[in-house]
Each structure stands twice: as C-alpha cells, then as structure tokens.
Amino acid sequence: MHEIVTLQIGEAANYLGTHFWNLQESYFTYGAHEDSPINHDVHFRPGVASDGSETFTPRTLIYDFKSQFGTLRRINELYEIDADPDAEALSNPATTVRRQPPIPPHDYQHALNEGTQPPQLTSETVRYWSDFNRVYYNPKSIAQIHREELGSQQTSFSASQHGEELFSQLGRSKDLLDDDFRPLIEECNRMQGIQILANVDDGWTGFTSRYLEDLRDEYGKSFILVWAVNSHKPNGPLAQRRNAALNEAHSVATIGFQADLYLPLVRSPSKLPSYVDLGQGTLWQASALQCCAMDTFLLPTKTRHTSTSSSVSLDNLFRPPDERQRLANVEVRFQPHGSETGMTNGVIPSKTYPPESCNLFPSLPRVLGQRERPVEVLHQLDVLRGSHLEELMPEMTQPSNYRSRRYVRSHACLLGIIVDLSACTNPYSHHVVRRPREGDKVHENYADSTLAQSLTSDLAFPALDSFPPLYQASTNQPRKFSMRATMSTNTGISHWVRQLEAVTRPHFSREEREAIADELQLMAEAYQTDSDSNDDSDE
C-alpha cells in the first residue's frame, strides 16, 4: 500500500499537522459513484472502535505537552467505553486523583459535533491546535507529556538539551520507539517512508534528534523526510532570537545530518507576496501557508495511479541527486482555481498574474563584511496542481500528453531549463541551472538525467473552513486554489549554513562548537561549486 508514517513533535509542528490531516480528511468521497483520486491507505490506518465498528484514522504519532492538546482527549468518542475512567484509580487507596479545571470546548468543535455550520475562525479565537481539528485519532496516536516529567529543576523548555533530557527521562519508564512508534510500522504492508514534523528552534530539537537517532538505528534503509518547523517570530526579543538560532544550528547539524531530506519552514517569511495575508502571524496562520507547500509536494505520493503512469514514492521524488545535499529550499505560490480566478476571455487580471513566490526558507542577518553572491540552482523539483498551471509556471512547455496523464515531467525540465528564474526572491539574487558534472556525487536515480523535474495534477487545493483567509487579492475567499510548490538545492544554502555557523559559534560551549560547527561546515561544502571555491579564496 506504500504507506507513509508520520511523526509530529512540538506545538508548531502540530499546528501544521492539524492543517495537513484536515486536508486529508477532505479528500474522502462518500457518494456511491464517487472515486477519490487519493489513495487514503497511504496516510490512514484501519482500526476497530469500542463498539466493534471499523475506523480509519491518521497514520501518525503526536508528541506534545498535555497542556497544548486543549480539549483533544486521548480517548475520543470512537474509542471510549462505558466504564468509569477513574474506577481503577479510586479502588487503589494509594492513588490520588487530581482534576484540572476543564477547558471549555471551542465553538468550532461544538458546531462539528452538532452537525451545524462552524463559525469563522480567527487568530483571536484559535487557542490550541485542537481547536480547528476535524479528524478523530486512534488513542495510540496520542502521546501526551506532562510538564512534571521535565524535572523539578527545569522551568523552561527552550534549549535543545532540555529535549534530550526529556527523551532520557521518558525512556526510563518505557522504550519510546518500541512502545509508541513500532506499532505504526508493523501495520504497514510496504512502507514508502517516514515523515517527521518537528519544532527545530526550541527544546523539541534535542528530543527529535534523539528520536531520529533511534529511528536510524532501527530503520536505516527507510527514507526519512523532515519538515523542520520554526516556531519563533523574527521580531522577538534578542535573547529569544539568539536561543532560536542556537537550536536551529543544532537541528541542522544533527537532525539534518541524519535525515534523507531536511526542509526548513519559517514561521514569518521576510518578504511576502502582495496577495498573501498572514495577519498577526500566529501559528494557526503561519502553519496554513506551510501546509500549502507540504500537501502539494506530497500529492504525487498519495495519488491513485493509472496503469500508464508510474508510481511515485518519497524516495524517488525527494531523494537529493547529491546525497550530501540534504537541506533544501521550499517555496509556494498560488492563485484562485479555475472559474474563481476572475478570468476574462482566458486572461487573468494583472493584479494576480503572474503570482509571486513565497519563500519559506529562513533568513539570517548578514554577517559584517559578507557580500551577496549569485546563486546557482543545483536541483529543482516543481509540483503543480489545479488549472491554468501555465500562469503559475509561465515558461513551462506543455507536452503533447499533458492532459492525458495525471503526472508528467515537463519538456522544459527534461531539456535542463530552469523555470521561472525569479522564483527564489529571498535571500537569492539570480539562478543558473546545470546538468550533472564529472565528479559530482549524484544518486543513481539522477545519473543519466537533468537535475530538474516537474509534476502536475488537476486536483486543486481545497480551502477548508478551518483554514485562515490567506488570499487578500479578492474580497471573497476562493474555495479552491491552483498551486505550485518548488523545492531546490542551490549554492545559496551553503552561504546560509556558513552564516548560521558564524552567528552561533561564539555562543556554543567548546564541545558543542567542535561537534556542531564541524558538521555545519561539511554541510556547507556539499553545496559549493568551483566558482564558490574561487570566491572564497579571493576573500
């Protein structure tokens, strides 16, 4: 069934995960003659409810502090039984039951339970990621952590070592991999890989790093994709920003080194297209924009394929051509789908054409004396969905079989021509694409091809009522979007990693400085070209 197992770690990651699972639920069809283009077995797992009925719940494992779950219970309506949950505890005189004040249910959840029209969500009304959740989870998917498990001496969870200590603390009572994660793997018939959604700028960095170490030891050959979620605001206090940078450096050096692909997702892009409105930049709003890219990229891996189209997996879609280049840049752009574009005689109004790209790669203050350099694109993947895709990718040459197959590789990419050279607006200046060269450590999947590819689908991105109104180029929010997600490896990543190492080096201990700085330098070298090396020698 080519399953993908998901692991969610941290508050910001769970905001992203909630948007993602809401989208997956929206792809289900319930009419007798309706066929969904999505293979739901990829992301959902079958099960049995307490009354014996069959269930279909997300194939995921969620870690977060219990206080962040809001009103989401581990045992929900599908799995609860008639027995009093406190009966066993009350029968033991040595057990003390302490009840915390109940959290009032959100009006959105109340409307879903009653089957009525949910109210409009706003950044002021969303308190927890569970407030806008639309799916039921299997109890085994919920791993609630109590703050008391941090230790009596620890009052914050802001540093990577805090997460490492929490992982060790939890490991004293159970094996997290065997008890929590392995059951998900054992349910799979033919797993295509693991995706991890994780906070990477707070204490969850260390927790994820330790978890990934165990995953690599146990499932060394499995493809592991990491969505590295930033949770801090760039305009926060200086100490907070410095701490976030330290955690991010630790994450890139440890998690990025162990993952097959590491995709940073910034909370607040330094430059937003004019048609995108992130409002106050809350986690609910920021994670929605991140999910646009995430779900679009994963679309080829979960689409039902016809006999004439080849299967697309995490490995053959996302594996970098050069296996040392595990860090990649993510961008997304979108416009109203189909008839909602406001087209007149096939022409899109100038205010929305062509839509600018939103770059989700984090940026850093420029180091004193560092000059801006041109960026060479080493590899690029484009996934497009919806209609009028030529508006999202103007330079795309349509193949003759463009309409007859759900996924195709565009002629432009087969010729090695990079499309839309203005895509990376920040922090890059201009781009050049190239073919593999002698001496490149290119993965066998790419040895005889160009380093650019494009996949297309006619399935538009649905704007659910749990989604914030991101599109501000229209008074009415569109119900669907056509979208383009772009992933690229380029020499600009080398510059960014070196900059991250330079900014954080003075604040690490001697031991950390040697371990983390060395890994960052090795990663930066993987993206260097001959011209970069010559530039470095000139400085």
Coordinates of C-alpha atoms in Angstrom, one line a residue:
M1 CA 0.0 0.0 0.0
H2 CA 3.1 2.3 0.1
E3 CA 2.3 3.8 3.5
I4 CA 3.8 6.9 4.9
V5 CA 4.2 7.0 8.7
T6 CA 4.0 10.5 10.3
L7 CA 5.7 11.6 13.5
Q8 CA 4.7 15.0 15.0
I9 CA 6.8 16.7 17.7
G10 CA 6.0 20.0 19.3
E11 CA 3.3 22.7 19.3
A12 CA 4.2 24.4 16.0
A13 CA 4.6 21.1 14.2
N14 CA 1.2 20.0 15.5
Y15 CA -0.5 23.2 14.1
L16 CA 1.0 22.2 10.8
G17 CA -0.1 18.5 11.3
T18 CA -3.7 19.6 12.1
H19 CA -4.0 21.5 8.8
F20 CA -2.5 18.5 7.0
W21 CA -4.9 16.0 8.5
N22 CA -7.9 18.2 7.9
L23 CA -6.9 18.3 4.2
Q24 CA -6.5 14.5 4.0
E25 CA -10.0 14.1 5.5
S26 CA -11.4 16.5 2.9
Y27 CA -10.2 14.2 0.1
F28 CA -12.6 11.4 1.1
T29 CA -15.6 10.9 -1.1
Y30 CA -18.8 9.3 0.2
G31 CA -21.1 9.1 -2.8
A32 CA -21.7 5.6 -4.3
H33 CA -20.3 6.6 -7.7
E34 CA -17.6 9.0 -6.5
D35 CA -14.0 7.9 -6.7
S36 CA -11.4 9.8 -4.8
P37 CA -8.1 10.4 -6.7
I38 CA -6.3 9.9 -3.4
N39 CA -5.2 6.6 -2.1
H40 CA -6.2 7.0 1.6
D41 CA -4.3 3.9 2.7
V42 CA -1.1 5.9 2.4
H43 CA -1.8 8.2 5.3
F44 CA -4.7 6.5 7.2
R45 CA -4.8 3.3 9.2
P46 CA -7.7 0.9 9.7
G47 CA -8.9 0.0 13.2
V48 CA -11.8 -1.1 15.3
A49 CA -13.8 1.2 17.6
S50 CA -15.0 0.2 21.1
D51 CA -18.4 -0.9 19.6
G52 CA -16.8 -3.1 17.1
S53 CA -17.2 -0.8 14.1
E54 CA -14.4 -0.1 11.7
T55 CA -12.4 3.1 11.9
F56 CA -10.0 4.9 9.6
T57 CA -7.7 7.3 11.5
P58 CA -4.4 9.2 10.7
R59 CA -1.3 7.0 10.5
T60 CA 0.5 9.3 12.9
L61 CA 2.1 9.7 16.3
I62 CA 1.7 13.0 18.1
Y63 CA 4.1 14.3 20.9
D64 CA 3.3 17.4 22.8
F65 CA 2.8 18.7 26.3
K66 CA -0.6 17.8 27.7
S67 CA -1.4 21.5 28.2
Q68 CA -1.1 22.1 24.4
F69 CA -3.7 19.5 23.5
G70 CA -6.5 21.7 24.5
T71 CA -9.8 19.9 24.5
L72 CA -8.5 16.9 22.5
R73 CA -8.8 13.8 24.6
R74 CA -6.7 10.7 24.1
I75 CA -9.8 8.5 24.3
N76 CA -12.4 10.1 22.0
E77 CA -16.0 9.2 21.1
L78 CA -14.9 6.4 18.8
Y79 CA -13.0 4.5 21.5
E80 CA -14.5 5.4 24.9
I81 CA -16.2 2.7 26.9
D82 CA -18.9 2.8 29.5
A83 CA -16.6 2.1 32.4
D84 CA -15.7 5.0 34.7
P85 CA -12.1 6.0 33.7
D86 CA -11.3 6.7 37.4
A87 CA -12.7 3.5 38.7
E88 CA -9.4 1.6 38.8
A89 CA -7.6 4.6 40.4
L90 CA -10.2 5.1 43.0
S91 CA -10.1 1.4 44.0
N92 CA -6.5 1.9 44.9
P93 CA -6.2 3.8 48.2
A94 CA -2.6 4.8 47.4
T95 CA -3.8 6.7 44.3
T96 CA -4.7 10.3 44.4
V97 CA -6.9 11.7 41.6
R98 CA -6.3 15.4 40.8
R99 CA -8.6 17.0 38.3
Q100 CA -7.6 20.1 36.5
P101 CA -10.2 22.8 35.6
P102 CA -11.8 21.7 32.3
I103 CA -11.0 23.7 29.1
P104 CA -14.3 25.0 27.6
P105 CA -14.8 23.5 24.1
H106 CA -14.3 25.7 21.1
D107 CA -17.4 26.9 19.2
Y108 CA -15.9 25.3 16.1
Q109 CA -15.7 21.9 17.7
H110 CA -19.2 22.3 19.2
A111 CA -20.6 23.0 15.7
L112 CA -18.8 20.0 14.2
N113 CA -20.3 17.7 16.9
E114 CA -23.7 19.2 16.3
G115 CA -23.5 19.0 12.6
T116 CA -24.1 22.7 12.2
Q117 CA -22.3 25.4 10.2
P118 CA -19.0 26.1 12.0
P119 CA -18.2 29.7 12.9
Q120 CA -15.5 31.7 11.2
L121 CA -12.2 31.1 12.9
T122 CA -9.9 34.0 13.7
S123 CA -6.4 34.4 15.1
E124 CA -8.0 35.6 18.3
T125 CA -10.3 32.6 18.8
V126 CA -7.9 29.8 18.0
R127 CA -6.3 28.9 21.3
Y128 CA -4.8 25.4 20.6
W129 CA -4.1 23.4 17.5
S130 CA -7.0 21.1 18.5
D131 CA -9.5 23.9 18.2
F132 CA -9.7 23.6 14.4
N133 CA -9.1 19.8 14.2
R134 CA -11.6 17.9 12.0
V135 CA -10.5 14.3 12.5
Y136 CA -10.5 11.5 15.1
Y137 CA -7.2 10.0 16.2
N138 CA -6.6 6.5 17.4
P139 CA -5.6 6.6 21.1
K140 CA -2.3 5.1 20.2
S141 CA -1.5 8.2 18.2
I142 CA -1.7 10.5 21.2
A143 CA 1.5 10.8 23.3
Q144 CA 0.7 13.4 25.9
I145 CA 3.7 14.5 28.0
H146 CA 3.3 16.1 31.5
R147 CA 5.4 19.1 32.4
E148 CA 6.4 17.3 35.6
E149 CA 8.4 14.9 33.5
L150 CA 10.8 17.7 32.7
G151 CA 12.3 17.5 36.2
S152 CA 11.8 19.7 39.2
Q153 CA 14.8 21.9 38.4
Q154 CA 13.7 22.7 34.9
T155 CA 11.3 25.6 34.4
S156 CA 11.6 26.1 30.6
F157 CA 11.9 24.1 27.5
S158 CA 13.8 26.5 25.3
A159 CA 17.1 24.7 24.7
S160 CA 17.9 21.5 22.8
Q161 CA 19.5 19.9 25.8
H162 CA 16.1 20.2 27.6
G163 CA 14.6 18.0 24.9
E164 CA 17.5 15.5 25.2
E165 CA 16.9 15.3 28.9
L166 CA 13.2 14.8 28.4
F167 CA 13.8 12.0 26.0
S168 CA 16.1 10.3 28.5
Q169 CA 13.6 10.9 31.3
L170 CA 10.7 9.3 29.3
G171 CA 13.0 6.4 28.3
R172 CA 13.4 5.3 31.9
S173 CA 9.8 4.1 32.1
K174 CA 9.3 2.9 28.5
D175 CA 11.0 2.5 25.2
L176 CA 9.6 5.3 23.0
L177 CA 10.4 3.5 19.8
D178 CA 9.2 0.1 20.7
D179 CA 6.1 1.2 22.7
D180 CA 4.9 4.2 20.7
F181 CA 6.3 4.1 17.2
R182 CA 6.9 0.5 16.2
P183 CA 3.2 -0.5 16.2
L184 CA 2.6 2.0 13.4
I185 CA 5.4 0.5 11.3
E186 CA 4.2 -3.1 11.9
E187 CA 0.8 -2.2 10.5
C188 CA 2.3 -1.2 7.1
N189 CA 2.4 -3.7 4.2
R190 CA 5.0 -1.8 2.2
M191 CA 6.1 1.5 3.8
Q192 CA 7.5 4.1 1.5
G193 CA 9.0 6.2 4.2
I194 CA 8.7 8.3 7.4
Q195 CA 7.9 12.0 7.6
I196 CA 8.7 14.0 10.7
L197 CA 7.1 17.3 11.5
A198 CA 9.1 18.9 14.3
N199 CA 9.8 22.1 16.1
V200 CA 13.5 22.9 15.4
D201 CA 14.1 26.2 17.4
D202 CA 13.2 25.1 20.9
G203 CA 13.6 22.2 23.3
W204 CA 11.9 19.8 20.9
T205 CA 15.1 20.0 18.7
G206 CA 17.0 17.8 21.2
F207 CA 14.0 15.4 21.6
T208 CA 13.7 15.0 17.8
S209 CA 17.4 14.5 17.4
R210 CA 17.5 11.7 19.9
Y211 CA 14.4 10.1 18.5
L212 CA 15.8 10.2 15.0
E213 CA 19.0 8.5 16.2
D214 CA 16.9 5.6 17.3
L215 CA 14.9 5.6 14.1
R216 CA 18.1 5.5 12.0
D217 CA 19.5 2.6 14.1
E218 CA 16.3 0.6 13.7
Y219 CA 15.1 1.6 10.2
G220 CA 18.4 2.6 8.5
K221 CA 17.2 2.0 4.9
S222 CA 13.9 3.8 5.3
F223 CA 13.6 7.3 3.6
I224 CA 13.1 9.9 6.3
L225 CA 11.7 13.3 5.4
V226 CA 11.9 16.1 8.0
W227 CA 9.6 19.2 7.9
A228 CA 11.7 21.5 10.1
V229 CA 9.2 24.0 11.6
N230 CA 10.3 27.3 13.0
S231 CA 8.0 28.5 15.9
H232 CA 9.6 31.8 16.9
K233 CA 8.8 35.3 15.5
P234 CA 11.8 37.1 13.9
N235 CA 11.0 40.3 15.7
G236 CA 11.0 38.8 19.1
P237 CA 13.5 39.7 21.9
L238 CA 17.2 39.4 21.1
A239 CA 17.8 36.7 23.7
Q240 CA 14.9 34.7 22.3
R241 CA 16.2 35.0 18.7
R242 CA 19.7 34.0 19.7
N243 CA 18.4 31.0 21.5
A244 CA 16.3 30.0 18.5
A245 CA 19.4 30.3 16.2
L246 CA 21.4 28.1 18.5
N247 CA 18.7 25.4 18.4
E248 CA 18.4 25.7 14.7
A249 CA 22.1 25.3 14.3
H250 CA 21.9 22.2 16.5
S251 CA 19.0 20.9 14.4
V252 CA 20.7 21.4 11.1
A253 CA 23.8 19.7 12.3
T254 CA 22.1 16.7 14.0
I255 CA 18.6 16.2 12.5
G256 CA 19.7 17.5 9.1
F257 CA 22.7 15.1 9.1
Q258 CA 20.5 12.0 9.9
A259 CA 17.5 12.8 7.7
D260 CA 17.4 12.0 3.9
L261 CA 15.9 15.4 3.3
Y262 CA 15.5 18.3 5.7
L263 CA 13.1 21.1 4.7
P264 CA 13.1 24.3 6.9
L265 CA 9.8 26.1 7.1
V266 CA 10.0 29.6 8.5
R267 CA 7.1 31.0 10.6
S268 CA 7.3 34.5 9.2
P269 CA 8.8 34.9 5.7
S270 CA 10.9 38.1 5.5
K271 CA 9.1 39.0 2.3
L272 CA 5.5 38.1 1.5
P273 CA 3.9 38.4 -2.0
S274 CA 1.3 41.2 -2.1
Y275 CA -1.6 38.7 -2.4
V276 CA -0.7 36.8 0.8
D277 CA -2.0 37.9 4.2
L278 CA -0.6 36.2 7.3
G279 CA -2.5 38.6 9.6
Q280 CA -0.8 38.5 13.0
G281 CA 1.4 35.7 12.0
T282 CA 0.0 33.3 14.6
L283 CA 0.9 29.6 14.4
W284 CA -2.6 28.9 13.0
Q285 CA -1.9 31.3 10.1
A286 CA 1.7 30.5 9.5
S287 CA 1.2 26.8 9.5
A288 CA -1.5 27.1 6.9
L289 CA 0.9 28.7 4.5
Q290 CA 3.5 25.9 5.3
C291 CA 0.8 23.3 4.7
C292 CA 0.2 24.6 1.2
A293 CA 3.7 23.6 0.2
M294 CA 3.7 20.4 2.3
D295 CA 0.5 18.9 0.9
T296 CA 1.3 19.9 -2.7
F297 CA 4.7 18.2 -2.5
L298 CA 3.2 15.0 -1.1
L299 CA 0.4 14.9 -3.7
P300 CA 2.3 12.6 -6.1
T301 CA 3.0 10.1 -3.4
K302 CA -0.7 9.5 -2.5
T303 CA -2.5 9.8 -5.8
R304 CA -4.0 6.7 -7.3
H305 CA -2.0 5.9 -10.4
T306 CA -3.4 4.5 -13.7
S307 CA -1.7 1.6 -15.5
T308 CA 0.0 4.1 -17.8
S309 CA 1.6 6.2 -15.0
S310 CA 4.5 5.2 -12.8
S311 CA 4.4 5.0 -9.1
V312 CA 5.9 8.0 -7.2
S313 CA 7.4 7.4 -3.7
L314 CA 9.0 9.6 -1.1
D315 CA 12.4 8.2 -2.1
N316 CA 12.3 8.7 -5.9
L317 CA 10.5 12.0 -5.6
F318 CA 12.5 13.7 -2.8
R319 CA 15.9 12.0 -2.6
P320 CA 18.5 14.6 -3.4
P321 CA 20.6 14.0 -6.5
D322 CA 23.8 14.6 -4.4
E323 CA 23.3 12.6 -1.2
R324 CA 25.3 15.1 0.8
Q325 CA 22.8 17.9 0.0
R326 CA 20.1 17.0 2.5
L327 CA 19.0 20.6 3.1
A328 CA 16.6 22.2 0.6
N329 CA 14.7 25.4 -0.1
V330 CA 10.9 25.5 -0.2
E331 CA 8.7 28.0 -2.0
V332 CA 5.0 28.1 -2.8
R333 CA 2.7 30.3 -4.9
F334 CA -1.0 30.1 -5.6
Q335 CA -4.0 31.7 -7.2
P336 CA -7.8 31.0 -7.2
H337 CA -8.6 27.8 -9.1
G338 CA -10.5 27.7 -12.4
S339 CA -13.5 29.9 -12.7
E340 CA -12.6 31.6 -9.4
T341 CA -9.6 33.3 -11.0
G342 CA -11.8 36.1 -12.4
M343 CA -10.5 35.3 -15.9
T344 CA -12.0 37.3 -18.8
N345 CA -11.6 35.6 -22.2
G346 CA -8.9 33.4 -20.7
V347 CA -6.8 36.4 -19.3
I348 CA -6.1 36.7 -15.6
P349 CA -6.2 40.3 -14.3
S350 CA -2.8 41.9 -14.0
K351 CA -3.0 42.2 -10.2
T352 CA -2.8 38.4 -9.9
Y353 CA -0.6 37.5 -12.8
P354 CA 1.9 36.1 -12.5
P355 CA 1.7 35.3 -8.8
E356 CA 4.8 35.9 -6.8
S357 CA 6.6 33.1 -4.9
C358 CA 6.6 32.9 -1.1
N359 CA 9.9 31.7 0.1
L360 CA 9.7 29.6 3.3
F361 CA 13.4 29.3 3.8
P362 CA 14.7 31.1 6.9
S363 CA 16.9 34.1 6.6
L364 CA 19.6 35.5 8.9
P365 CA 21.1 38.9 9.4
R366 CA 24.0 39.4 7.0
V367 CA 27.4 38.9 8.6
L368 CA 29.5 42.1 8.6
G369 CA 31.8 42.2 5.5
Q370 CA 29.9 39.3 3.8
R371 CA 28.9 40.2 0.2
E372 CA 25.9 39.0 -1.7
R373 CA 26.7 36.3 -4.3
P374 CA 24.8 34.9 -7.3
V375 CA 23.1 31.6 -6.6
E376 CA 23.4 28.5 -8.8
V377 CA 20.5 26.1 -8.7
L378 CA 21.8 22.6 -8.4
H379 CA 18.5 20.7 -8.5
Q380 CA 14.8 21.8 -8.6
L381 CA 11.5 19.9 -8.2
D382 CA 8.2 21.6 -9.1
V383 CA 4.8 20.1 -8.2
L384 CA 1.8 21.9 -9.7
R385 CA -1.8 21.3 -9.0
G386 CA -5.1 22.8 -10.3
S387 CA -5.9 24.5 -13.6
H388 CA -4.3 27.2 -15.7
L389 CA -0.9 26.0 -14.5
E390 CA 0.8 27.9 -17.2
E391 CA 0.0 31.0 -15.1
L392 CA 2.0 29.6 -12.2
M393 CA 4.8 28.4 -14.4
P394 CA 4.9 30.7 -17.5
E395 CA 8.0 29.1 -19.1
M396 CA 6.6 25.6 -18.9
T397 CA 6.3 23.9 -22.3
Q398 CA 3.3 21.7 -22.4
P399 CA 4.0 18.1 -23.6
S400 CA 1.5 16.6 -26.0
N401 CA 0.3 14.2 -23.3
Y402 CA -0.2 16.9 -20.7
R403 CA -3.9 16.4 -20.5
S404 CA -4.0 12.6 -20.7
R405 CA -1.8 11.8 -17.8
R406 CA -2.2 12.9 -14.2
Y407 CA 1.6 13.3 -13.6
V408 CA 4.1 14.2 -16.3
R409 CA 7.6 15.6 -16.5
S410 CA 7.6 18.8 -18.5
H411 CA 9.7 19.2 -21.7
A412 CA 11.3 22.3 -20.3
C413 CA 12.7 20.4 -17.4
L414 CA 13.8 17.4 -19.5
L415 CA 15.9 19.9 -21.5
G416 CA 17.5 21.1 -18.3
I417 CA 16.0 24.6 -18.5
I418 CA 15.2 26.0 -15.1
V419 CA 11.7 27.5 -15.0
D420 CA 10.8 30.9 -13.5
L421 CA 14.2 32.2 -12.6
S422 CA 12.7 34.8 -10.3
A423 CA 11.2 32.2 -8.0
C424 CA 13.7 32.5 -5.2
T425 CA 13.2 36.1 -4.2
N426 CA 14.9 35.8 -0.8
P427 CA 17.7 35.5 0.0
Y428 CA 18.9 34.9 -3.5
S429 CA 19.7 37.1 -6.5
H430 CA 19.8 35.1 -9.7
H431 CA 19.9 31.5 -10.7
V432 CA 21.5 29.2 -13.2
V433 CA 20.7 25.5 -13.7
R434 CA 23.2 22.8 -14.7
R435 CA 23.4 19.2 -15.5
P436 CA 25.4 16.6 -13.5
R437 CA 29.2 17.1 -13.9
E438 CA 32.1 14.7 -13.7
G439 CA 33.0 14.3 -10.1
D440 CA 29.5 15.0 -8.7
K441 CA 28.3 12.5 -6.1
V442 CA 24.9 12.1 -7.9
H443 CA 22.5 9.5 -6.8
E444 CA 21.9 6.7 -9.3
N445 CA 18.3 7.9 -9.8
Y446 CA 19.7 11.1 -11.5
A447 CA 22.9 9.9 -13.1
D448 CA 21.5 10.0 -16.6
S449 CA 19.1 12.9 -16.3
T450 CA 18.9 16.6 -15.8
L451 CA 18.7 17.9 -12.3
A452 CA 15.2 19.5 -12.7
Q453 CA 11.8 17.9 -12.8
S454 CA 8.1 18.9 -12.8
L455 CA 5.0 17.0 -11.8
T456 CA 1.4 18.2 -12.4
S457 CA -2.0 17.3 -11.2
D458 CA -5.5 18.6 -11.9
L459 CA -6.5 18.2 -8.2
A460 CA -6.9 21.7 -6.8
F461 CA -6.0 22.7 -3.2
P462 CA -9.2 22.9 -1.1
A463 CA -9.6 26.0 1.2
L464 CA -11.4 24.5 4.2
D465 CA -13.4 26.4 6.8
S466 CA -10.6 25.5 9.2
F467 CA -8.2 27.4 7.0
P468 CA -7.3 31.1 7.6
P469 CA -8.1 33.6 4.8
L470 CA -4.6 33.8 3.3
Y471 CA -5.6 35.3 0.0
Q472 CA -6.1 39.1 0.0
A473 CA -6.3 39.8 -3.7
S474 CA -10.0 39.1 -3.7
T475 CA -12.8 40.3 -1.4
N476 CA -14.3 36.8 -1.4
Q477 CA -12.0 34.0 -0.3
P478 CA -11.7 31.3 -3.0
R479 CA -12.9 27.8 -2.2
K480 CA -10.0 26.2 -4.1
F481 CA -6.6 27.2 -5.3
S482 CA -4.2 26.3 -8.1
M483 CA -0.8 25.9 -6.6
R484 CA 2.9 25.5 -7.3
A485 CA 5.4 24.2 -4.8
T486 CA 9.1 24.4 -5.6
M487 CA 11.9 22.6 -3.8
S488 CA 15.5 23.4 -4.8
T489 CA 19.1 22.8 -3.7
N490 CA 21.4 25.7 -4.5
T491 CA 24.6 27.3 -3.6
G492 CA 22.7 29.9 -1.5
I493 CA 22.2 27.2 1.1
S494 CA 25.9 26.9 1.5
H495 CA 26.0 30.7 2.2
W496 CA 23.2 30.4 4.7
V497 CA 24.7 27.4 6.6
R498 CA 28.0 29.3 6.9
Q499 CA 26.2 32.3 8.1
L500 CA 24.3 30.2 10.7
E501 CA 27.6 28.8 11.9
A502 CA 29.2 32.2 12.2
V503 CA 26.3 33.7 14.1
T504 CA 26.0 30.9 16.6
R505 CA 29.7 29.8 17.1
P506 CA 30.5 32.3 19.9
H507 CA 27.6 31.1 22.0
F508 CA 28.3 27.3 22.0
S509 CA 30.3 25.5 24.6
R510 CA 33.7 24.2 23.5
E511 CA 32.4 20.7 23.0
E512 CA 29.4 21.9 21.0
R513 CA 31.5 24.2 19.0
E514 CA 33.7 21.4 17.7
A515 CA 30.8 19.0 17.0
I516 CA 28.2 21.3 15.6
A517 CA 30.4 23.7 13.8
D518 CA 32.3 20.9 12.0
E519 CA 29.0 19.4 10.8
L520 CA 27.8 22.7 9.5
Q521 CA 31.0 23.3 7.6
L522 CA 30.7 19.9 6.0
M523 CA 27.1 20.5 5.0
A524 CA 28.0 23.9 3.6
E525 CA 30.8 22.4 1.4
A526 CA 28.3 20.0 -0.1
Y527 CA 26.6 22.9 -1.9
Q528 CA 29.8 24.6 -3.1
T529 CA 30.7 24.7 -6.8
D530 CA 34.0 25.6 -8.4
S531 CA 33.0 29.2 -8.7
D532 CA 32.1 29.3 -4.9
S533 CA 35.5 27.9 -4.0
N534 CA 37.3 30.5 -6.1
D535 CA 35.2 33.3 -4.5
D536 CA 36.1 32.0 -1.0
S537 CA 39.8 32.0 -1.9
D538 CA 39.6 35.6 -3.1
E539 CA 38.2 36.9 0.3

